[in-house]
Amino acid sequence: IEKVLGKSPDFNPEKRRTPIALLIVDISDLNTSLSPLVVEHVNPAPSILVVNKIDLLPPDVREHENRIKAWVRRQAKIAGIEHIVGIHLVSASKGMGMQDVVRDIKEELNQGSRKFQDIVVVGATNSGKSTFLKCLIPTLVSHYRAKKLSGAMKLMDSLRESEKTTTRDQPVDMEDSEEVESNNLLLEEAVKQAQTLTTSHVSGTTQTTIPFRISKLSTVYDTPGVPNRHISQILPPSEYRYIAQQKLVRPGYIYLQPFQSLFFGGILRIDHLEGGNMLLTNQVSSFLPLHLTKTVNADAKWDTHAGGMFAPPHGEWANVLHKTWRETILEVDGGSKFGYSPFEIVFPGVGWTAVSGKGKVRIRVLAPDCMNVTVREALLPYEAEKFVPYRKPAAI
């Protein structure tokens, strides 16, 4: 990967420009996508951030494209990304936003002299990198093919004109025609390679660097997913599929009072230790049910319902995951009023919950030790305004 990214000693800047890094990040798991190891791989190359799985956000939120991009840029800067040249919101599975990515790549490749310049696709495992490439390569190819077709039509017109004015003994220069045919073969081969890419909820499906030659001056490289500690490494695919956000998620709202606890299936638990009432806006999988109880009863409820009502994970997998739980104490500012959430608590690999209330609250989170539970600036600060306040869930 270092050689492809131009970091190795044998990289020759006289012949090649610094590669462009296409950094694929998952909007539903941004903290994992911007882990320190991912940042180390990308820097200092110019990076185009491709924010994948944007279709998981509510449609009215996606309308605020500039606000989302500005938020992603701030989070990337906090994570340590040095040189961001563009940000795009896409859904690789639905083909949304791909033309804008291709346009940005074109602009970067057309800058400067005609040296070789490669495009390196980098991303954490489970970020949707292979799905993105299966959509990107045909889109790039269709663009280049249209460009070459235009050139070929001009060539054929010039040949027809030359046939009118030349004799049989005068040779016709076919170098341009051969170049068009050569490029078409490159493009067809790239599309065939892209169709062989494996997409799965299981991490690590890309085991080696795969080149896709798209022109004589550029190659797209698919690199193995950057490894990270992730809940998908603990649970089998049959259980993780319930936790991963795969479809449009409608945020769920829960009032949490002091000395109450909230279970996210059998994955994690939030305890309200101190402060006023909170309104939690939860962005998690629709297959992950939320259960409210009193904190004094929480352990007993777990012993009774683990793997059953408190699922996923189901059965004994709930206790396997429970053994890895560790405690994290957080102090979160809920703002000055209900309906506005300045901060949110992030559960890597699962989702997040935005906190709305009055003043600071003290929270205990019990979650698997593979999750680095943190607080960040809210992506959806105004979602709590949509909540109907009279529907308060009863504690079990």
Short mmCIF file of C-alpha atoms in Angstrom, two decimals:
data_model
loop_
_atom_site.label_atom_id
_atom_site.label_comp_id
_atom_site.label_asym_id
_atom_site.label_seq_id
_atom_site.Cartn_x
_atom_site.Cartn_y
_atom_site.Cartn_z
CA ILE A 1 0.00 0.00 0.00
CA GLU A 2 2.89 2.37 0.77
CA LYS A 3 4.30 1.81 -2.71
CA VAL A 4 0.93 2.50 -4.32
CA LEU A 5 0.46 5.64 -2.21
CA GLY A 6 3.88 6.94 -3.19
CA LYS A 7 5.46 6.56 0.26
CA SER A 8 8.03 3.90 -0.55
CA PRO A 9 11.71 4.77 -1.33
CA ASP A 10 11.42 3.60 -4.95
CA PHE A 11 8.63 6.10 -5.73
CA ASN A 12 9.88 8.36 -8.54
CA PRO A 13 8.30 11.86 -8.43
CA GLU A 14 10.01 12.71 -11.74
CA LYS A 15 7.78 10.21 -13.55
CA ARG A 16 4.67 10.13 -11.36
CA ARG A 17 2.67 12.66 -9.42
CA THR A 18 1.54 11.93 -5.86
CA PRO A 19 -1.43 9.55 -6.11
CA ILE A 20 -4.94 10.70 -5.28
CA ALA A 21 -6.43 8.94 -2.27
CA LEU A 22 -10.12 8.14 -2.50
CA LEU A 23 -10.98 7.69 1.18
CA ILE A 24 -14.25 5.79 1.62
CA VAL A 25 -15.99 6.60 4.91
CA ASP A 26 -19.24 5.17 6.26
CA ILE A 27 -21.67 7.89 7.39
CA SER A 28 -23.22 5.42 9.85
CA ASP A 29 -19.82 4.57 11.37
CA LEU A 30 -17.65 7.63 10.75
CA ASN A 31 -15.45 7.25 13.83
CA THR A 32 -14.30 3.78 12.72
CA SER A 33 -13.80 5.03 9.14
CA LEU A 34 -11.47 7.77 10.42
CA SER A 35 -9.43 5.65 12.82
CA PRO A 36 -5.76 6.61 13.42
CA LEU A 37 -4.56 3.72 11.23
CA VAL A 38 -6.72 4.88 8.31
CA VAL A 39 -5.40 8.45 8.70
CA GLU A 40 -1.82 7.14 8.75
CA HIS A 41 -2.41 5.31 5.46
CA VAL A 42 -3.85 8.36 3.70
CA ASN A 43 -1.60 11.25 4.81
CA PRO A 44 -0.06 13.26 3.18
CA ALA A 45 -1.68 12.38 -0.17
CA PRO A 46 -4.42 14.69 -1.50
CA SER A 47 -7.65 13.03 -0.38
CA ILE A 48 -11.14 12.98 -1.82
CA LEU A 49 -13.52 11.94 0.95
CA VAL A 50 -16.33 9.74 -0.33
CA VAL A 51 -19.08 9.63 2.31
CA ASN A 52 -20.83 6.34 1.58
CA LYS A 53 -24.26 4.99 2.66
CA ILE A 54 -25.82 8.45 2.65
CA ASP A 55 -29.15 6.77 1.84
CA LEU A 56 -29.32 5.62 5.48
CA LEU A 57 -30.07 9.18 6.60
CA PRO A 58 -33.64 10.57 6.47
CA PRO A 59 -34.45 12.27 3.12
CA ASP A 60 -35.10 15.66 4.74
CA VAL A 61 -31.63 15.51 6.33
CA ARG A 62 -29.94 14.65 3.00
CA GLU A 63 -31.33 17.89 1.58
CA HIS A 64 -28.82 19.80 3.74
CA GLU A 65 -25.85 18.59 1.68
CA ASN A 66 -23.55 21.51 2.45
CA ARG A 67 -24.13 21.22 6.20
CA ILE A 68 -23.33 17.48 6.13
CA LYS A 69 -20.17 18.07 4.08
CA ALA A 70 -19.00 20.81 6.46
CA TRP A 71 -19.62 18.48 9.41
CA VAL A 72 -17.66 15.64 7.76
CA ARG A 73 -14.78 18.01 6.98
CA ARG A 74 -14.60 19.10 10.63
CA GLN A 75 -14.61 15.50 11.84
CA ALA A 76 -11.90 14.56 9.31
CA LYS A 77 -9.73 17.48 10.42
CA ILE A 78 -10.15 16.43 14.06
CA ALA A 79 -9.13 12.89 13.08
CA GLY A 80 -5.97 14.26 11.40
CA ILE A 81 -6.62 14.15 7.62
CA GLU A 82 -4.17 16.76 6.25
CA HIS A 83 -5.10 17.48 2.63
CA ILE A 84 -8.80 17.27 1.73
CA VAL A 85 -9.44 18.27 -1.90
CA GLY A 86 -13.10 17.27 -2.08
CA ILE A 87 -16.03 15.69 -0.24
CA HIS A 88 -18.87 13.77 -1.89
CA LEU A 89 -22.03 12.21 -0.48
CA VAL A 90 -22.82 8.93 -2.23
CA SER A 91 -24.73 5.70 -1.95
CA ALA A 92 -22.72 3.08 -3.81
CA SER A 93 -25.49 0.48 -3.48
CA LYS A 94 -28.00 2.85 -5.14
CA GLY A 95 -25.61 4.69 -7.49
CA MET A 96 -26.30 8.08 -5.89
CA GLY A 97 -23.68 10.81 -6.34
CA MET A 98 -21.22 8.80 -8.46
CA GLN A 99 -21.09 11.26 -11.38
CA ASP A 100 -19.87 14.01 -9.04
CA VAL A 101 -17.05 11.76 -7.81
CA VAL A 102 -15.97 11.01 -11.39
CA ARG A 103 -16.03 14.73 -12.22
CA ASP A 104 -13.80 15.48 -9.21
CA ILE A 105 -11.37 12.70 -10.16
CA LYS A 106 -11.18 14.10 -13.71
CA GLU A 107 -10.35 17.57 -12.47
CA GLU A 108 -7.55 16.26 -10.24
CA LEU A 109 -6.08 14.10 -13.03
CA ASN A 110 -6.14 16.99 -15.50
CA GLN A 111 -4.08 19.28 -13.27
CA GLY A 112 -0.39 19.78 -13.97
CA SER A 113 1.77 17.97 -16.51
CA ARG A 114 0.87 14.66 -18.15
CA LYS A 115 2.72 12.46 -15.72
CA PHE A 116 1.42 9.13 -14.54
CA GLN A 117 -1.01 9.59 -11.65
CA ASP A 118 -2.77 6.77 -9.87
CA ILE A 119 -5.98 6.68 -7.84
CA VAL A 120 -5.81 4.70 -4.61
CA VAL A 121 -9.05 3.61 -2.94
CA VAL A 122 -8.56 3.38 0.83
CA GLY A 123 -11.03 2.61 3.58
CA ALA A 124 -11.58 0.77 6.82
CA THR A 125 -13.10 -2.69 6.73
CA ASN A 126 -16.90 -2.60 6.43
CA SER A 127 -16.88 0.92 4.95
CA GLY A 128 -18.46 -0.25 1.67
CA LYS A 129 -15.26 0.06 -0.36
CA SER A 130 -15.86 -2.91 -2.67
CA THR A 131 -19.47 -1.89 -3.32
CA PHE A 132 -18.26 1.61 -4.16
CA LEU A 133 -15.65 0.29 -6.62
CA LYS A 134 -18.16 -1.95 -8.38
CA CYS A 135 -20.16 1.23 -9.04
CA LEU A 136 -17.20 3.58 -9.67
CA ILE A 137 -15.33 1.57 -12.33
CA PRO A 138 -18.27 1.26 -14.78
CA THR A 139 -19.06 4.96 -14.23
CA LEU A 140 -15.45 5.93 -14.97
CA VAL A 141 -15.39 3.59 -17.96
CA SER A 142 -18.61 4.99 -19.41
CA HIS A 143 -17.14 8.49 -19.14
CA TYR A 144 -13.87 7.54 -20.85
CA ARG A 145 -15.69 5.47 -23.45
CA ALA A 146 -17.89 8.44 -24.36
CA LYS A 147 -14.78 10.60 -24.62
CA LYS A 148 -13.00 8.05 -26.80
CA LEU A 149 -16.12 7.52 -28.93
CA SER A 150 -16.20 11.24 -29.68
CA GLY A 151 -12.52 11.08 -30.65
CA ALA A 152 -13.11 7.99 -32.78
CA MET A 153 -15.97 9.65 -34.67
CA LYS A 154 -13.71 12.61 -35.49
CA LEU A 155 -11.02 10.17 -36.62
CA MET A 156 -13.43 8.31 -38.93
CA ASP A 157 -14.56 11.60 -40.46
CA SER A 158 -10.96 12.57 -41.13
CA LEU A 159 -10.27 9.14 -42.69
CA ARG A 160 -13.24 9.50 -45.00
CA GLU A 161 -11.94 12.87 -46.09
CA SER A 162 -8.45 11.45 -46.64
CA GLU A 163 -9.85 8.60 -48.80
CA LYS A 164 -11.20 11.20 -51.18
CA THR A 165 -7.82 12.88 -51.61
CA THR A 166 -5.30 10.00 -51.37
CA THR A 167 -4.29 7.25 -53.77
CA ARG A 168 -3.85 3.58 -52.90
CA ASP A 169 -0.09 4.03 -52.76
CA GLN A 170 -0.33 6.69 -50.03
CA PRO A 171 -0.50 5.12 -46.52
CA VAL A 172 -3.13 6.31 -43.99
CA ASP A 173 -1.85 6.91 -40.45
CA MET A 174 -3.77 4.48 -38.18
CA GLU A 175 -1.88 5.24 -34.96
CA ASP A 176 -4.84 7.12 -33.47
CA SER A 177 -7.21 4.31 -34.44
CA GLU A 178 -5.01 1.74 -32.70
CA GLU A 179 -4.87 3.94 -29.60
CA VAL A 180 -8.68 4.06 -29.45
CA GLU A 181 -8.87 0.27 -29.75
CA SER A 182 -6.19 -0.17 -27.06
CA ASN A 183 -8.05 2.10 -24.64
CA ASN A 184 -11.31 0.26 -25.27
CA LEU A 185 -9.64 -3.03 -24.37
CA LEU A 186 -8.30 -1.48 -21.14
CA LEU A 187 -11.76 -0.24 -20.21
CA GLU A 188 -13.47 -3.55 -20.95
CA GLU A 189 -10.92 -5.38 -18.81
CA ALA A 190 -11.47 -2.93 -15.92
CA VAL A 191 -15.23 -3.54 -16.00
CA LYS A 192 -14.74 -7.33 -15.98
CA GLN A 193 -12.42 -7.04 -12.97
CA ALA A 194 -14.88 -4.85 -11.09
CA GLN A 195 -17.63 -7.44 -11.47
CA THR A 196 -15.48 -10.01 -9.64
CA LEU A 197 -15.19 -7.91 -6.46
CA THR A 198 -16.75 -9.48 -3.39
CA THR A 199 -19.16 -7.49 -1.23
CA SER A 200 -20.17 -8.78 2.20
CA HIS A 201 -20.96 -7.77 5.79
CA VAL A 202 -17.92 -9.86 6.73
CA SER A 203 -14.78 -7.71 6.97
CA GLY A 204 -11.63 -8.42 5.00
CA THR A 205 -13.10 -9.61 1.68
CA THR A 206 -10.35 -7.73 -0.21
CA GLN A 207 -7.12 -9.57 0.59
CA THR A 208 -4.66 -7.94 -1.81
CA THR A 209 -4.18 -4.77 -3.86
CA ILE A 210 -6.12 -5.01 -7.15
CA PRO A 211 -5.24 -2.67 -10.07
CA PHE A 212 -7.84 -1.40 -12.58
CA ARG A 213 -6.17 0.21 -15.59
CA ILE A 214 -8.49 2.97 -16.86
CA SER A 215 -6.09 4.80 -19.19
CA LYS A 216 -2.44 4.87 -20.22
CA LEU A 217 -1.71 7.43 -17.53
CA SER A 218 -3.93 6.27 -14.66
CA THR A 219 -4.65 3.13 -12.69
CA VAL A 220 -7.24 2.71 -9.95
CA TYR A 221 -6.00 0.54 -7.06
CA ASP A 222 -8.36 -1.26 -4.68
CA THR A 223 -6.44 -1.77 -1.42
CA PRO A 224 -7.30 -4.19 1.40
CA GLY A 225 -9.55 -2.71 4.08
CA VAL A 226 -7.61 -1.10 6.92
CA PRO A 227 -8.15 -3.38 9.94
CA ASN A 228 -9.82 -2.10 13.06
CA ARG A 229 -11.41 -3.37 16.25
CA HIS A 230 -15.02 -3.88 15.32
CA ILE A 231 -18.05 -5.65 16.70
CA SER A 232 -18.30 -7.64 13.45
CA GLN A 233 -15.11 -9.43 14.52
CA ILE A 234 -16.83 -10.75 17.66
CA LEU A 235 -20.26 -11.71 16.33
CA PRO A 236 -21.00 -14.10 13.44
CA PRO A 237 -22.50 -12.62 10.24
CA SER A 238 -25.90 -14.12 11.12
CA GLU A 239 -26.02 -11.85 14.21
CA TYR A 240 -24.14 -8.81 12.91
CA ARG A 241 -26.62 -8.34 10.05
CA TYR A 242 -29.24 -7.27 12.62
CA ILE A 243 -26.91 -4.60 14.01
CA ALA A 244 -25.46 -3.10 10.81
CA GLN A 245 -27.45 -0.18 9.39
CA GLN A 246 -28.49 -1.45 5.96
CA LYS A 247 -31.69 0.47 5.17
CA LEU A 248 -33.09 3.95 5.67
CA VAL A 249 -33.15 4.54 9.43
CA ARG A 250 -35.89 6.60 11.04
CA PRO A 251 -34.49 7.99 14.29
CA GLY A 252 -36.11 6.61 17.44
CA TYR A 253 -36.86 8.88 20.41
CA ILE A 254 -36.69 7.95 24.09
CA TYR A 255 -37.09 10.03 27.25
CA LEU A 256 -34.51 8.98 29.83
CA GLN A 257 -34.99 10.16 33.42
CA PRO A 258 -32.41 10.01 36.23
CA PHE A 259 -31.79 6.48 37.55
CA GLN A 260 -33.22 4.87 34.43
CA SER A 261 -31.38 2.58 32.01
CA LEU A 262 -31.80 2.00 28.29
CA PHE A 263 -30.84 -1.29 26.63
CA PHE A 264 -29.95 -1.31 22.92
CA GLY A 265 -31.00 -4.91 22.31
CA GLY A 266 -28.28 -7.01 23.90
CA ILE A 267 -25.45 -4.85 22.53
CA LEU A 268 -25.03 -2.11 25.13
CA ARG A 269 -26.69 -0.22 27.96
CA ILE A 270 -26.95 3.45 28.98
CA ASP A 271 -27.49 4.46 32.64
CA HIS A 272 -28.62 7.98 33.55
CA LEU A 273 -26.61 8.76 36.71
CA GLU A 274 -27.06 12.46 37.32
CA GLY A 275 -28.77 15.54 35.85
CA GLY A 276 -32.16 16.42 34.41
CA ASN A 277 -34.40 14.51 32.00
CA MET A 278 -32.94 13.70 28.59
CA LEU A 279 -34.49 13.18 25.18
CA LEU A 280 -32.37 10.70 23.21
CA THR A 281 -32.55 10.63 19.41
CA ASN A 282 -31.23 7.20 18.45
CA GLN A 283 -29.78 6.46 15.00
CA VAL A 284 -29.36 2.68 15.04
CA SER A 285 -30.54 -0.31 13.02
CA SER A 286 -34.31 -0.75 12.88
CA PHE A 287 -33.71 -4.37 13.93
CA LEU A 288 -32.16 -3.22 17.22
CA PRO A 289 -35.00 -2.70 19.74
CA LEU A 290 -34.72 -0.27 22.65
CA HIS A 291 -35.85 -1.27 26.16
CA LEU A 292 -36.24 1.10 29.11
CA THR A 293 -36.00 0.03 32.77
CA LYS A 294 -35.04 1.33 36.19
CA THR A 295 -31.31 1.15 36.86
CA VAL A 296 -31.81 -0.79 40.12
CA ASN A 297 -33.60 -3.50 38.11
CA ALA A 298 -31.29 -3.49 35.09
CA ASP A 299 -29.01 -6.40 36.11
CA ALA A 300 -31.95 -8.60 37.07
CA LYS A 301 -33.73 -7.80 33.81
CA TRP A 302 -30.60 -8.74 31.89
CA ASP A 303 -30.33 -12.10 33.64
CA THR A 304 -33.96 -12.83 32.68
CA HIS A 305 -34.13 -11.48 29.13
CA ALA A 306 -30.57 -11.69 27.70
CA GLY A 307 -30.65 -13.19 24.21
CA GLY A 308 -34.46 -13.16 24.19
CA MET A 309 -36.17 -9.81 24.61
CA PHE A 310 -32.73 -8.17 24.89
CA ALA A 311 -31.51 -9.16 21.42
CA PRO A 312 -29.71 -9.10 19.05
CA PRO A 313 -27.45 -10.90 19.56
CA HIS A 314 -29.67 -13.90 20.17
CA GLY A 315 -29.21 -16.83 22.51
CA GLU A 316 -25.80 -17.46 24.01
CA TRP A 317 -24.18 -14.84 21.78
CA ALA A 318 -25.71 -12.18 24.06
CA ASN A 319 -23.74 -13.53 27.04
CA VAL A 320 -20.59 -13.89 24.93
CA LEU A 321 -20.78 -10.20 24.06
CA HIS A 322 -21.81 -9.23 27.61
CA LYS A 323 -18.56 -10.63 28.97
CA THR A 324 -16.66 -8.00 26.95
CA TRP A 325 -18.65 -5.05 28.32
CA ARG A 326 -16.69 -2.27 29.98
CA GLU A 327 -17.79 0.91 31.70
CA THR A 328 -17.40 4.41 30.24
CA ILE A 329 -18.49 7.50 32.22
CA LEU A 330 -19.43 10.54 30.13
CA GLU A 331 -20.53 14.08 30.88
CA VAL A 332 -22.67 15.44 28.07
CA ASP A 333 -24.15 18.90 27.58
CA GLY A 334 -27.76 18.53 26.49
CA GLY A 335 -28.04 22.18 25.54
CA SER A 336 -30.49 24.74 26.87
CA LYS A 337 -33.79 23.25 25.67
CA PHE A 338 -35.49 20.10 24.44
CA GLY A 339 -35.49 19.81 20.66
CA TYR A 340 -31.85 20.80 20.08
CA SER A 341 -28.98 18.32 20.51
CA PRO A 342 -25.50 19.91 20.38
CA PHE A 343 -23.70 16.61 21.05
CA GLU A 344 -24.18 12.90 20.45
CA ILE A 345 -22.77 9.72 21.96
CA VAL A 346 -21.14 7.45 19.38
CA PHE A 347 -21.18 3.64 19.51
CA PRO A 348 -18.76 2.52 16.74
CA GLY A 349 -20.22 -0.25 14.59
CA VAL A 350 -23.73 0.35 15.92
CA GLY A 351 -24.72 4.03 15.55
CA TRP A 352 -25.20 7.00 17.84
CA THR A 353 -27.64 8.77 20.12
CA ALA A 354 -28.05 12.56 20.24
CA VAL A 355 -28.67 14.10 23.68
CA SER A 356 -31.22 16.88 24.16
CA GLY A 357 -32.17 18.40 27.51
CA LYS A 358 -31.34 21.22 29.88
CA GLY A 359 -27.77 21.42 31.10
CA LYS A 360 -25.16 18.76 31.67
CA VAL A 361 -25.91 15.12 32.47
CA ARG A 362 -23.72 12.28 33.70
CA ILE A 363 -24.08 8.99 31.88
CA ARG A 364 -22.61 5.52 32.23
CA VAL A 365 -22.29 3.41 29.08
CA LEU A 366 -21.75 -0.34 29.31
CA ALA A 367 -20.58 -1.57 25.90
CA PRO A 368 -18.18 -4.14 24.35
CA ASP A 369 -14.52 -3.22 24.82
CA CYS A 370 -14.07 -3.12 21.01
CA MET A 371 -16.18 0.07 21.00
CA ASN A 372 -14.43 3.33 21.74
CA VAL A 373 -17.51 5.15 23.05
CA THR A 374 -17.03 8.94 22.64
CA VAL A 375 -18.91 12.22 22.43
CA ARG A 376 -18.84 14.33 19.26
CA GLU A 377 -20.57 17.30 17.65
CA ALA A 378 -24.05 16.23 16.55
CA LEU A 379 -24.69 15.40 12.90
CA LEU A 380 -28.46 15.67 13.41
CA PRO A 381 -28.86 18.44 16.01
CA TYR A 382 -32.46 19.31 15.09
CA GLU A 383 -33.97 15.82 14.73
CA ALA A 384 -35.35 16.00 18.30
CA GLU A 385 -37.73 18.78 17.19
CA LYS A 386 -39.77 16.14 15.34
CA PHE A 387 -40.51 14.20 18.52
CA VAL A 388 -44.09 14.15 19.83
CA PRO A 389 -43.45 14.85 23.54
CA TYR A 390 -46.56 13.27 25.05
CA ARG A 391 -45.54 9.70 24.13
CA LYS A 392 -43.25 8.75 27.00
CA PRO A 393 -42.28 5.05 27.20
CA ALA A 394 -43.14 3.31 30.45
CA ALA A 395 -40.32 1.70 32.40
CA ILE A 396 -40.52 -2.08 32.60
#
